[in-house]
Short mmCIF file of C-alpha atoms in Angstrom, two decimals:
data_model
loop_
_atom_site.label_atom_id
_atom_site.label_comp_id
_atom_site.label_asym_id
_atom_site.label_seq_id
_atom_site.Cartn_x
_atom_site.Cartn_y
_atom_site.Cartn_z
CA MET A 1405 3.79 28.96 283.01
CA ALA A 1406 7.57 29.40 282.95
CA SER A 1407 7.17 32.93 281.46
CA TYR A 1408 4.53 33.65 284.12
CA LEU A 1409 7.10 32.78 286.65
CA SER A 1410 9.86 34.79 285.03
CA TRP A 1411 7.44 37.76 284.89
CA ARG A 1412 6.62 37.06 288.59
CA ALA A 1413 10.49 36.84 289.48
CA VAL A 1414 11.38 40.28 287.61
CA HIS A 1415 8.46 42.24 288.95
CA GLY A 1416 8.56 40.82 292.17
CA SER A 1417 12.05 41.62 292.57
CA VAL A 1418 10.98 45.11 291.51
CA ALA A 1419 8.41 45.30 294.19
CA VAL A 1420 10.76 44.24 296.90
CA GLN A 1421 13.39 46.77 295.69
CA GLY A 1422 10.71 49.28 295.69
CA ARG A 1423 9.71 48.66 299.47
CA SER A 1424 13.42 48.40 300.41
CA LEU A 1425 13.76 51.81 298.89
CA GLN A 1426 10.75 52.94 300.75
CA MET A 1427 12.45 51.78 303.78
CA GLU A 1428 15.55 53.16 303.47
CA THR A 1429 14.08 56.62 302.74
CA ARG A 1430 11.92 56.59 305.60
CA TYR A 1431 14.87 55.73 308.08
CA ARG A 1432 17.13 58.36 306.41
CA ASN A 1433 14.27 60.90 306.83
CA MET A 1434 14.24 60.42 310.67
CA GLY A 1435 16.91 62.99 311.23
CA ASN A 1436 20.00 61.88 313.21
CA LEU A 1437 18.46 58.78 314.53
CA LEU A 1438 20.83 55.85 314.08
CA LYS A 1439 20.28 52.08 314.04
CA VAL A 1440 21.06 50.61 317.91
CA LEU A 1441 23.98 48.18 317.82
CA THR A 1442 23.41 46.92 321.29
CA CYS A 1443 19.90 46.86 322.24
CA THR A 1444 17.92 43.37 321.52
CA ASP A 1445 14.39 44.39 321.96
CA LEU A 1446 14.34 47.24 319.93
CA GLU A 1447 15.20 47.91 316.37
CA GLN A 1448 16.28 51.24 316.43
CA GLU A 1449 16.98 53.49 319.64
CA PRO A 1450 17.24 57.60 319.98
CA ASN A 1451 21.16 58.47 319.29
CA PHE A 1452 21.88 62.23 319.61
CA PHE A 1453 23.55 64.63 321.52
CA LEU A 1454 21.56 66.18 324.51
CA ASP A 1455 23.70 69.25 325.35
CA PHE A 1456 23.41 68.90 329.11
CA GLU A 1457 26.37 72.00 329.52
CA ASN A 1458 25.11 74.63 327.00
CA ALA A 1459 21.45 73.97 326.36
CA ARG A 1460 19.51 77.12 326.08
CA PRO A 1461 15.68 77.63 326.11
CA THR A 1462 13.98 78.53 322.60
CA ASP A 1463 10.70 81.28 322.71
CA ALA A 1464 8.57 78.21 322.89
CA GLU A 1465 10.18 76.47 325.82
CA ARG A 1466 10.77 79.87 327.63
CA GLU A 1467 7.56 80.01 330.01
CA VAL A 1468 7.90 76.64 331.42
CA TRP A 1469 11.72 76.81 331.51
CA GLU A 1470 11.53 80.40 333.70
CA GLN A 1471 9.02 78.39 336.14
CA VAL A 1472 11.55 75.66 336.79
CA ASP A 1473 14.43 77.60 336.84
CA VAL A 1474 13.19 79.55 339.87
CA VAL A 1475 13.32 76.03 342.18
CA LEU A 1476 16.43 75.06 340.34
CA LYS A 1477 18.12 77.81 341.48
CA ASP A 1478 17.43 76.94 345.06
CA ALA A 1479 18.68 73.23 344.71
CA LYS A 1480 22.29 73.80 344.91
CA GLY A 1481 21.89 76.14 348.27
CA ILE A 1482 19.74 72.98 349.34
CA LEU A 1483 22.72 70.41 348.79
CA ASP A 1484 25.11 72.99 350.49
CA GLU A 1485 22.74 73.31 353.89
CA LEU A 1486 22.50 69.39 353.72
CA GLN A 1487 26.13 68.60 352.98
CA ALA A 1488 26.85 70.89 355.74
CA TYR A 1489 24.14 69.45 358.53
CA LYS A 1490 26.00 68.44 361.69
CA GLY A 1491 22.97 67.57 363.75
CA ALA A 1492 22.56 67.88 367.45
CA GLY A 1493 23.64 64.73 368.67
CA GLN A 1494 25.96 66.09 371.42
CA GLU A 1495 23.32 68.09 373.26
CA ILE A 1496 20.44 65.22 372.90
CA ARG A 1497 22.62 62.75 374.31
CA GLU A 1498 23.65 65.06 377.36
CA ALA A 1499 19.87 65.72 377.95
CA ILE A 1500 19.29 62.11 377.45
CA GLN A 1501 21.59 61.11 380.05
CA SER A 1502 20.44 63.85 382.50
CA PRO A 1503 16.77 64.10 382.26
CA SER A 1504 16.28 66.07 385.33
CA ASP A 1505 18.91 68.91 384.28
CA GLU A 1506 16.93 71.53 382.93
CA ALA A 1507 19.87 73.45 381.56
CA LEU A 1508 20.70 70.65 379.47
CA GLN A 1509 17.10 69.83 378.06
CA GLU A 1510 16.73 73.56 377.43
CA LYS A 1511 20.64 73.50 375.40
CA ALA A 1512 19.21 70.63 373.58
CA TRP A 1513 16.04 72.05 372.59
CA ALA A 1514 17.49 75.20 371.36
CA ALA A 1515 19.98 73.06 369.12
CA VAL A 1516 17.33 70.94 367.89
CA VAL A 1517 14.68 73.61 366.80
CA PRO A 1518 16.69 75.43 364.19
CA LEU A 1519 17.70 72.00 362.53
CA VAL A 1520 13.91 71.06 362.51
CA GLY A 1521 13.36 74.45 360.68
CA ARG A 1522 15.93 73.42 358.17
CA LEU A 1523 14.72 69.98 357.86
CA LYS A 1524 11.17 71.44 357.25
CA LYS A 1525 12.49 73.76 354.38
CA PHE A 1526 13.93 70.66 352.75
CA PHE A 1527 10.27 68.94 352.54
CA GLN A 1528 8.91 72.01 351.39
CA PHE A 1529 11.52 72.16 348.64
CA SER A 1530 10.58 68.42 347.75
CA GLN A 1531 6.87 69.86 347.01
CA ARG A 1532 8.48 72.78 344.77
CA LEU A 1533 10.58 70.19 343.15
CA GLU A 1534 7.49 67.83 342.58
CA ALA A 1535 5.50 70.84 340.86
CA ALA A 1536 8.24 71.68 338.91
CA LEU A 1537 8.49 68.26 337.69
CA HIS A 1538 4.80 68.30 336.98
CA SER A 1539 5.48 71.76 334.54
CA LEU A 1540 8.25 69.88 332.47
CA LEU A 1541 6.28 66.38 332.08
CA GLY A 1542 3.46 68.47 330.77
CA ALA A 1543 5.68 70.02 328.26
CA LEU A 1544 7.79 67.17 327.26
CA THR A 1545 5.01 64.46 326.96
CA SER A 1546 2.60 67.01 325.11
CA GLU A 1547 1.18 66.32 321.53
CA THR A 1548 3.43 69.21 320.16
CA TYR A 1549 5.93 67.05 318.67
CA HIS A 1550 5.28 63.30 317.09
CA ASP A 1551 7.14 61.23 319.55
CA SER A 1552 9.62 61.72 322.72
CA THR A 1553 12.65 61.63 320.87
CA GLN A 1554 11.44 64.71 318.71
CA HIS A 1555 10.48 66.35 322.38
CA LEU A 1556 13.72 66.05 323.66
CA GLU A 1557 15.79 66.54 320.64
CA ARG A 1558 13.98 69.73 320.19
CA GLU A 1559 13.04 71.22 323.69
CA GLN A 1560 16.94 70.72 325.04
CA ALA A 1561 16.51 73.14 327.52
CA LEU A 1562 13.32 71.46 329.28
CA ALA A 1563 15.17 68.15 329.19
CA LYS A 1564 18.56 69.42 330.53
CA GLN A 1565 16.49 70.74 333.47
CA PHE A 1566 14.47 67.69 333.78
CA ALA A 1567 18.11 66.15 333.92
CA GLU A 1568 19.17 69.02 336.57
CA ILE A 1569 16.11 67.66 338.98
CA LEU A 1570 17.19 64.22 338.61
CA HIS A 1571 20.60 64.89 339.64
CA PHE A 1572 19.29 66.63 342.43
CA THR A 1573 17.47 63.96 343.42
CA LEU A 1574 19.79 61.43 343.73
CA ARG A 1575 22.60 63.75 345.11
CA PHE A 1576 20.20 64.72 347.83
CA ASP A 1577 18.97 61.08 348.77
CA GLU A 1578 22.93 59.96 349.00
CA LEU A 1579 23.78 62.87 351.39
CA LYS A 1580 20.49 62.07 353.48
CA MET A 1581 21.30 58.25 353.78
CA THR A 1582 25.02 58.85 355.04
CA ASN A 1583 23.32 61.31 357.87
CA PRO A 1584 21.40 59.14 360.63
CA ALA A 1585 21.44 62.96 362.31
CA ILE A 1586 18.51 64.04 360.20
CA GLN A 1587 16.14 60.91 361.77
CA ASN A 1588 17.37 61.18 365.12
CA ASP A 1589 17.16 64.96 365.59
CA PHE A 1590 13.73 64.99 364.20
CA SER A 1591 12.69 62.19 366.47
CA TYR A 1592 13.86 63.88 369.74
CA TYR A 1593 11.98 67.09 368.79
CA ARG A 1594 8.60 65.06 368.31
CA ARG A 1595 9.18 63.36 371.59
CA THR A 1596 9.91 66.56 373.71
CA LEU A 1597 7.24 68.34 371.64
CA SER A 1598 4.89 65.61 372.87
CA ARG A 1599 6.09 65.92 376.51
CA MET A 1600 6.05 69.45 376.39
CA ARG A 1601 2.45 69.41 375.21
CA ILE A 1602 1.29 67.05 377.99
CA ASN A 1603 3.03 69.49 380.49
CA ASN A 1604 1.28 72.24 379.15
CA VAL A 1605 4.68 74.02 378.67
CA PRO A 1606 4.61 76.44 375.73
CA ALA A 1607 6.69 75.15 373.03
CA GLU A 1608 8.48 77.87 370.77
CA GLY A 1609 8.92 76.52 367.57
CA GLU A 1610 5.57 74.34 367.37
CA ASN A 1611 4.00 77.30 365.28
CA GLU A 1612 6.56 76.48 362.75
CA VAL A 1613 6.34 72.69 362.71
CA ASN A 1614 2.54 71.61 363.97
CA ASN A 1615 1.61 68.20 364.44
CA GLU A 1616 0.06 67.44 361.32
CA LEU A 1617 2.98 68.82 359.52
CA ALA A 1618 5.41 67.05 361.68
CA ASN A 1619 3.92 63.91 360.98
CA ARG A 1620 4.34 64.41 357.22
CA ILE A 1621 7.93 65.21 357.77
CA SER A 1622 8.38 62.41 359.63
CA LEU A 1623 6.92 59.96 356.91
CA PHE A 1624 9.23 62.21 354.24
CA TYR A 1625 12.64 61.17 356.01
CA ALA A 1626 11.38 57.83 357.26
CA ASP A 1627 12.18 56.82 353.49
CA ALA A 1628 15.79 55.60 352.71
CA THR A 1629 15.42 57.85 349.77
CA PRO A 1630 12.87 60.57 350.28
CA MET A 1631 13.58 62.86 347.31
CA LEU A 1632 13.16 60.15 344.77
CA LYS A 1633 10.23 58.97 346.44
CA ALA A 1634 8.50 62.19 346.17
CA LEU A 1635 9.62 62.30 342.30
CA SER A 1636 8.22 58.84 341.74
CA ASP A 1637 4.97 59.48 343.40
CA GLY A 1638 4.72 62.87 341.60
CA THR A 1639 5.26 61.15 338.32
CA THR A 1640 2.44 58.52 339.01
CA LYS A 1641 0.31 61.45 340.18
CA PHE A 1642 1.02 63.17 336.95
CA VAL A 1643 -0.06 60.00 334.86
CA SER A 1644 -3.30 59.89 336.96
CA GLU A 1645 -4.38 63.20 336.60
CA ASN A 1646 -3.58 63.44 332.60
CA LYS A 1647 -5.70 60.97 331.58
CA ASN A 1648 -6.18 62.75 328.30
CA LEU A 1649 -2.55 61.69 327.70
CA PRO A 1650 -1.44 58.08 326.84
CA ILE A 1651 0.86 56.72 329.47
CA GLU A 1652 3.33 56.01 326.84
CA ASN A 1653 3.67 59.68 326.45
CA THR A 1654 5.32 59.43 330.27
CA THR A 1655 7.28 56.17 329.81
CA ASP A 1656 8.36 56.92 326.41
CA CYS A 1657 10.08 60.42 327.71
CA LEU A 1658 11.70 58.74 330.42
CA SER A 1659 12.90 55.73 328.36
CA THR A 1660 14.22 57.72 325.59
CA MET A 1661 15.99 59.93 328.16
CA ALA A 1662 17.53 56.69 329.72
CA THR A 1663 18.85 55.36 326.29
CA VAL A 1664 20.08 58.82 325.28
CA CYS A 1665 22.32 58.97 328.65
CA LYS A 1666 23.67 55.77 327.96
CA VAL A 1667 24.53 56.40 324.29
CA MET A 1668 26.23 59.38 324.99
CA LEU A 1669 27.99 57.71 327.81
CA GLU A 1670 29.46 54.92 325.47
CA THR A 1671 29.77 56.50 322.16
CA PRO A 1672 33.53 57.92 322.41
CA GLU A 1673 32.13 60.96 319.52
CA TYR A 1674 29.99 62.02 322.27
CA ARG A 1675 31.66 61.76 325.34
CA SER A 1676 34.45 63.50 324.04
CA ARG A 1677 32.26 66.60 323.38
CA PHE A 1678 31.68 66.78 327.10
CA ALA A 1679 33.49 69.76 328.20
CA SER A 1680 33.92 68.74 331.97
CA GLU A 1681 34.31 65.41 333.50
CA GLU A 1682 31.49 66.17 335.91
CA THR A 1683 29.17 65.81 333.07
CA VAL A 1684 29.79 62.17 332.86
CA SER A 1685 28.66 61.67 336.71
CA PHE A 1686 25.64 64.02 336.10
CA CYS A 1687 24.91 61.64 332.97
CA LEU A 1688 25.16 58.63 335.01
CA ARG A 1689 22.71 59.89 337.53
CA VAL A 1690 20.26 60.96 335.61
CA MET A 1691 20.02 57.74 333.42
CA VAL A 1692 19.98 55.82 336.82
CA GLY A 1693 17.06 58.48 337.79
CA VAL A 1694 14.77 57.97 334.93
CA ILE A 1695 15.18 54.26 335.29
CA ILE A 1696 13.82 54.43 338.64
CA LEU A 1697 11.05 56.62 337.59
CA TYR A 1698 10.30 54.30 334.42
CA ASP A 1699 9.98 51.37 336.88
CA TYR A 1700 7.53 53.09 339.26
CA VAL A 1701 5.11 54.37 336.28
CA HIS A 1702 5.28 51.70 334.10
CA PRO A 1703 3.04 48.66 334.54
CA VAL A 1704 5.38 46.28 334.28
CA GLY A 1705 8.47 47.95 335.16
CA ALA A 1706 12.28 48.77 333.68
CA PHE A 1707 13.35 45.11 334.02
CA ALA A 1708 10.47 43.23 331.79
CA LYS A 1709 11.49 41.89 328.68
CA SER A 1710 8.79 44.48 326.95
CA SER A 1711 10.77 47.44 328.62
CA LYS A 1712 11.77 49.96 326.24
CA ILE A 1713 15.09 50.39 328.36
CA ASP A 1714 18.34 48.42 327.26
CA MET A 1715 18.75 47.42 331.22
CA LYS A 1716 21.92 45.44 330.20
CA GLY A 1717 23.51 48.04 328.32
CA CYS A 1718 22.66 50.59 330.94
CA ILE A 1719 24.03 48.61 333.75
CA LYS A 1720 27.13 47.71 331.55
CA VAL A 1721 27.67 51.34 331.08
CA LEU A 1722 27.84 51.85 335.14
CA LYS A 1723 29.79 49.08 335.60
CA ASP A 1724 32.45 50.62 332.99
CA GLN A 1725 33.24 53.53 335.18
CA PRO A 1726 35.33 53.25 338.25
CA PRO A 1727 33.81 51.34 340.90
CA ASN A 1728 33.77 54.07 343.70
CA SER A 1729 32.17 56.23 341.56
CA VAL A 1730 29.04 54.46 340.74
CA GLU A 1731 28.46 52.05 343.81
CA GLY A 1732 25.68 54.49 345.27
CA LEU A 1733 23.91 54.53 341.52
CA LEU A 1734 24.35 50.47 341.46
CA ASN A 1735 22.53 50.30 345.09
CA ALA A 1736 20.06 52.68 343.86
CA LEU A 1737 18.66 50.47 340.90
CA ARG A 1738 19.39 47.43 343.37
CA TYR A 1739 17.43 48.70 346.58
CA THR A 1740 14.91 51.62 345.39
CA THR A 1741 13.44 50.00 342.12
CA LYS A 1742 9.97 48.52 342.61
CA HIS A 1743 10.19 45.36 340.00
CA LEU A 1744 13.86 44.12 340.04
CA ASN A 1745 12.63 41.21 342.12
CA ASP A 1746 9.81 40.50 339.78
CA GLU A 1747 9.71 36.50 338.64
CA SER A 1748 9.72 38.10 335.27
CA THR A 1749 12.97 40.06 335.29
CA ASN A 1750 15.83 38.46 333.17
CA LYS A 1751 18.20 36.55 335.72
CA THR A 1752 21.47 38.20 333.64
CA ILE A 1753 20.19 41.61 334.86
CA LYS A 1754 19.68 40.22 338.31
CA SER A 1755 23.04 38.83 338.29
CA MET A 1756 24.73 42.03 336.70
CA LEU A 1757 23.36 43.76 339.73
CA GLN A 1758 24.34 41.31 342.49
#
C-alpha cells in the first residue's frame, strides 16, 4: 500500500506537471495576449497595441475599408458644419413677436429653410453611417478568424474605422446637446409649414423635406444623443438580421474593443506610443462608445456581473483623466446607457458614476 501511494505521488506529480506544461504552452501560443491584472471576472483580457494612428488596410480588408472610407471622409465636414450651426433664433423671435408682419415672417422662413436642409443632411448621414457600421460589423464578426481578438489584431484598419465612427458619433452628440437652436429651428419650420399648408400657401422647401421625412427627422433630433441612438439601433438591427452569427460574435467584438482601449490608456508603454495627445481623447471616446453599444446589444448589458467589460477599470481610467476632458463621457455612461440602473448593477459601479 505504501509503495502504491509512493507510485501515485510520483506519477500524479508528473501528470500535474504535464498538464501545467500544456497549459503554459497553450497560453504562450496566444501571441501577444497577456494575463489581465485588473479584471476579476476574466482570467485574461486582450492586451495588444491597436494602432489608431497608422493602421493601413491589408488586401483582405481593402474592399470593406474603401466602402467605409467614402463615408468617413464626409464625417469631418459634418462636424464642422454642426459646430458652425448658429440657428435662426433672432429671426424666429421677431416673427413670433410680430405675427402680422409679413416681411418678418418671410425673413424667418428664408433663414430657416437652408438650415433645415443642413439638418436633413445630418440625418441622412446618420443612415450612411449605420450602413458603414453594418459593413464593418459584418467583417469583424465573421468566421474568418477564431475570435474577436484575432479580428481586431489582424484587421487593424477596419478596427480603426470602427473606432472613427464611434469617435464621430460621440463628438456629434456632444455638439448637438449644447445647441438648442437645432430643435427650435426644426420645430418652427414644421409649425410654419403646417400653417402654410392650411392656408394653401406654396411652401418653397417642402419638396426637400416632406411631411413623412420631417416626422423622421423630428424623431431623430428629439433624442438627446441622436447619432448614438442610430448606431445602437443599427447594431441591434445587425444582430437581428444576421441570425446565422451568434450574438457573442458581436458582443465579443465590442467588449474586446473596450478592453483594448482601456489597456492602452492605462499601460504607460502603450500610451507612450501615441504620437499625438489627441489620440488619448480619441481612445477614451471609443471606449465609452463601445461600452454603450455593448450595453444595448447584450441581453444583460455592460454593468452585469457576467459582462465581459471591466466596468470598474474603464471608469477608473476615465476618472484618472483631467475632469474637464471626460465629464461628457462620464455623463454618456450615466444617462445614455440602458442597464446602469438595473438592480443587478454592482453598487460600487453606481457609486463610481455618481
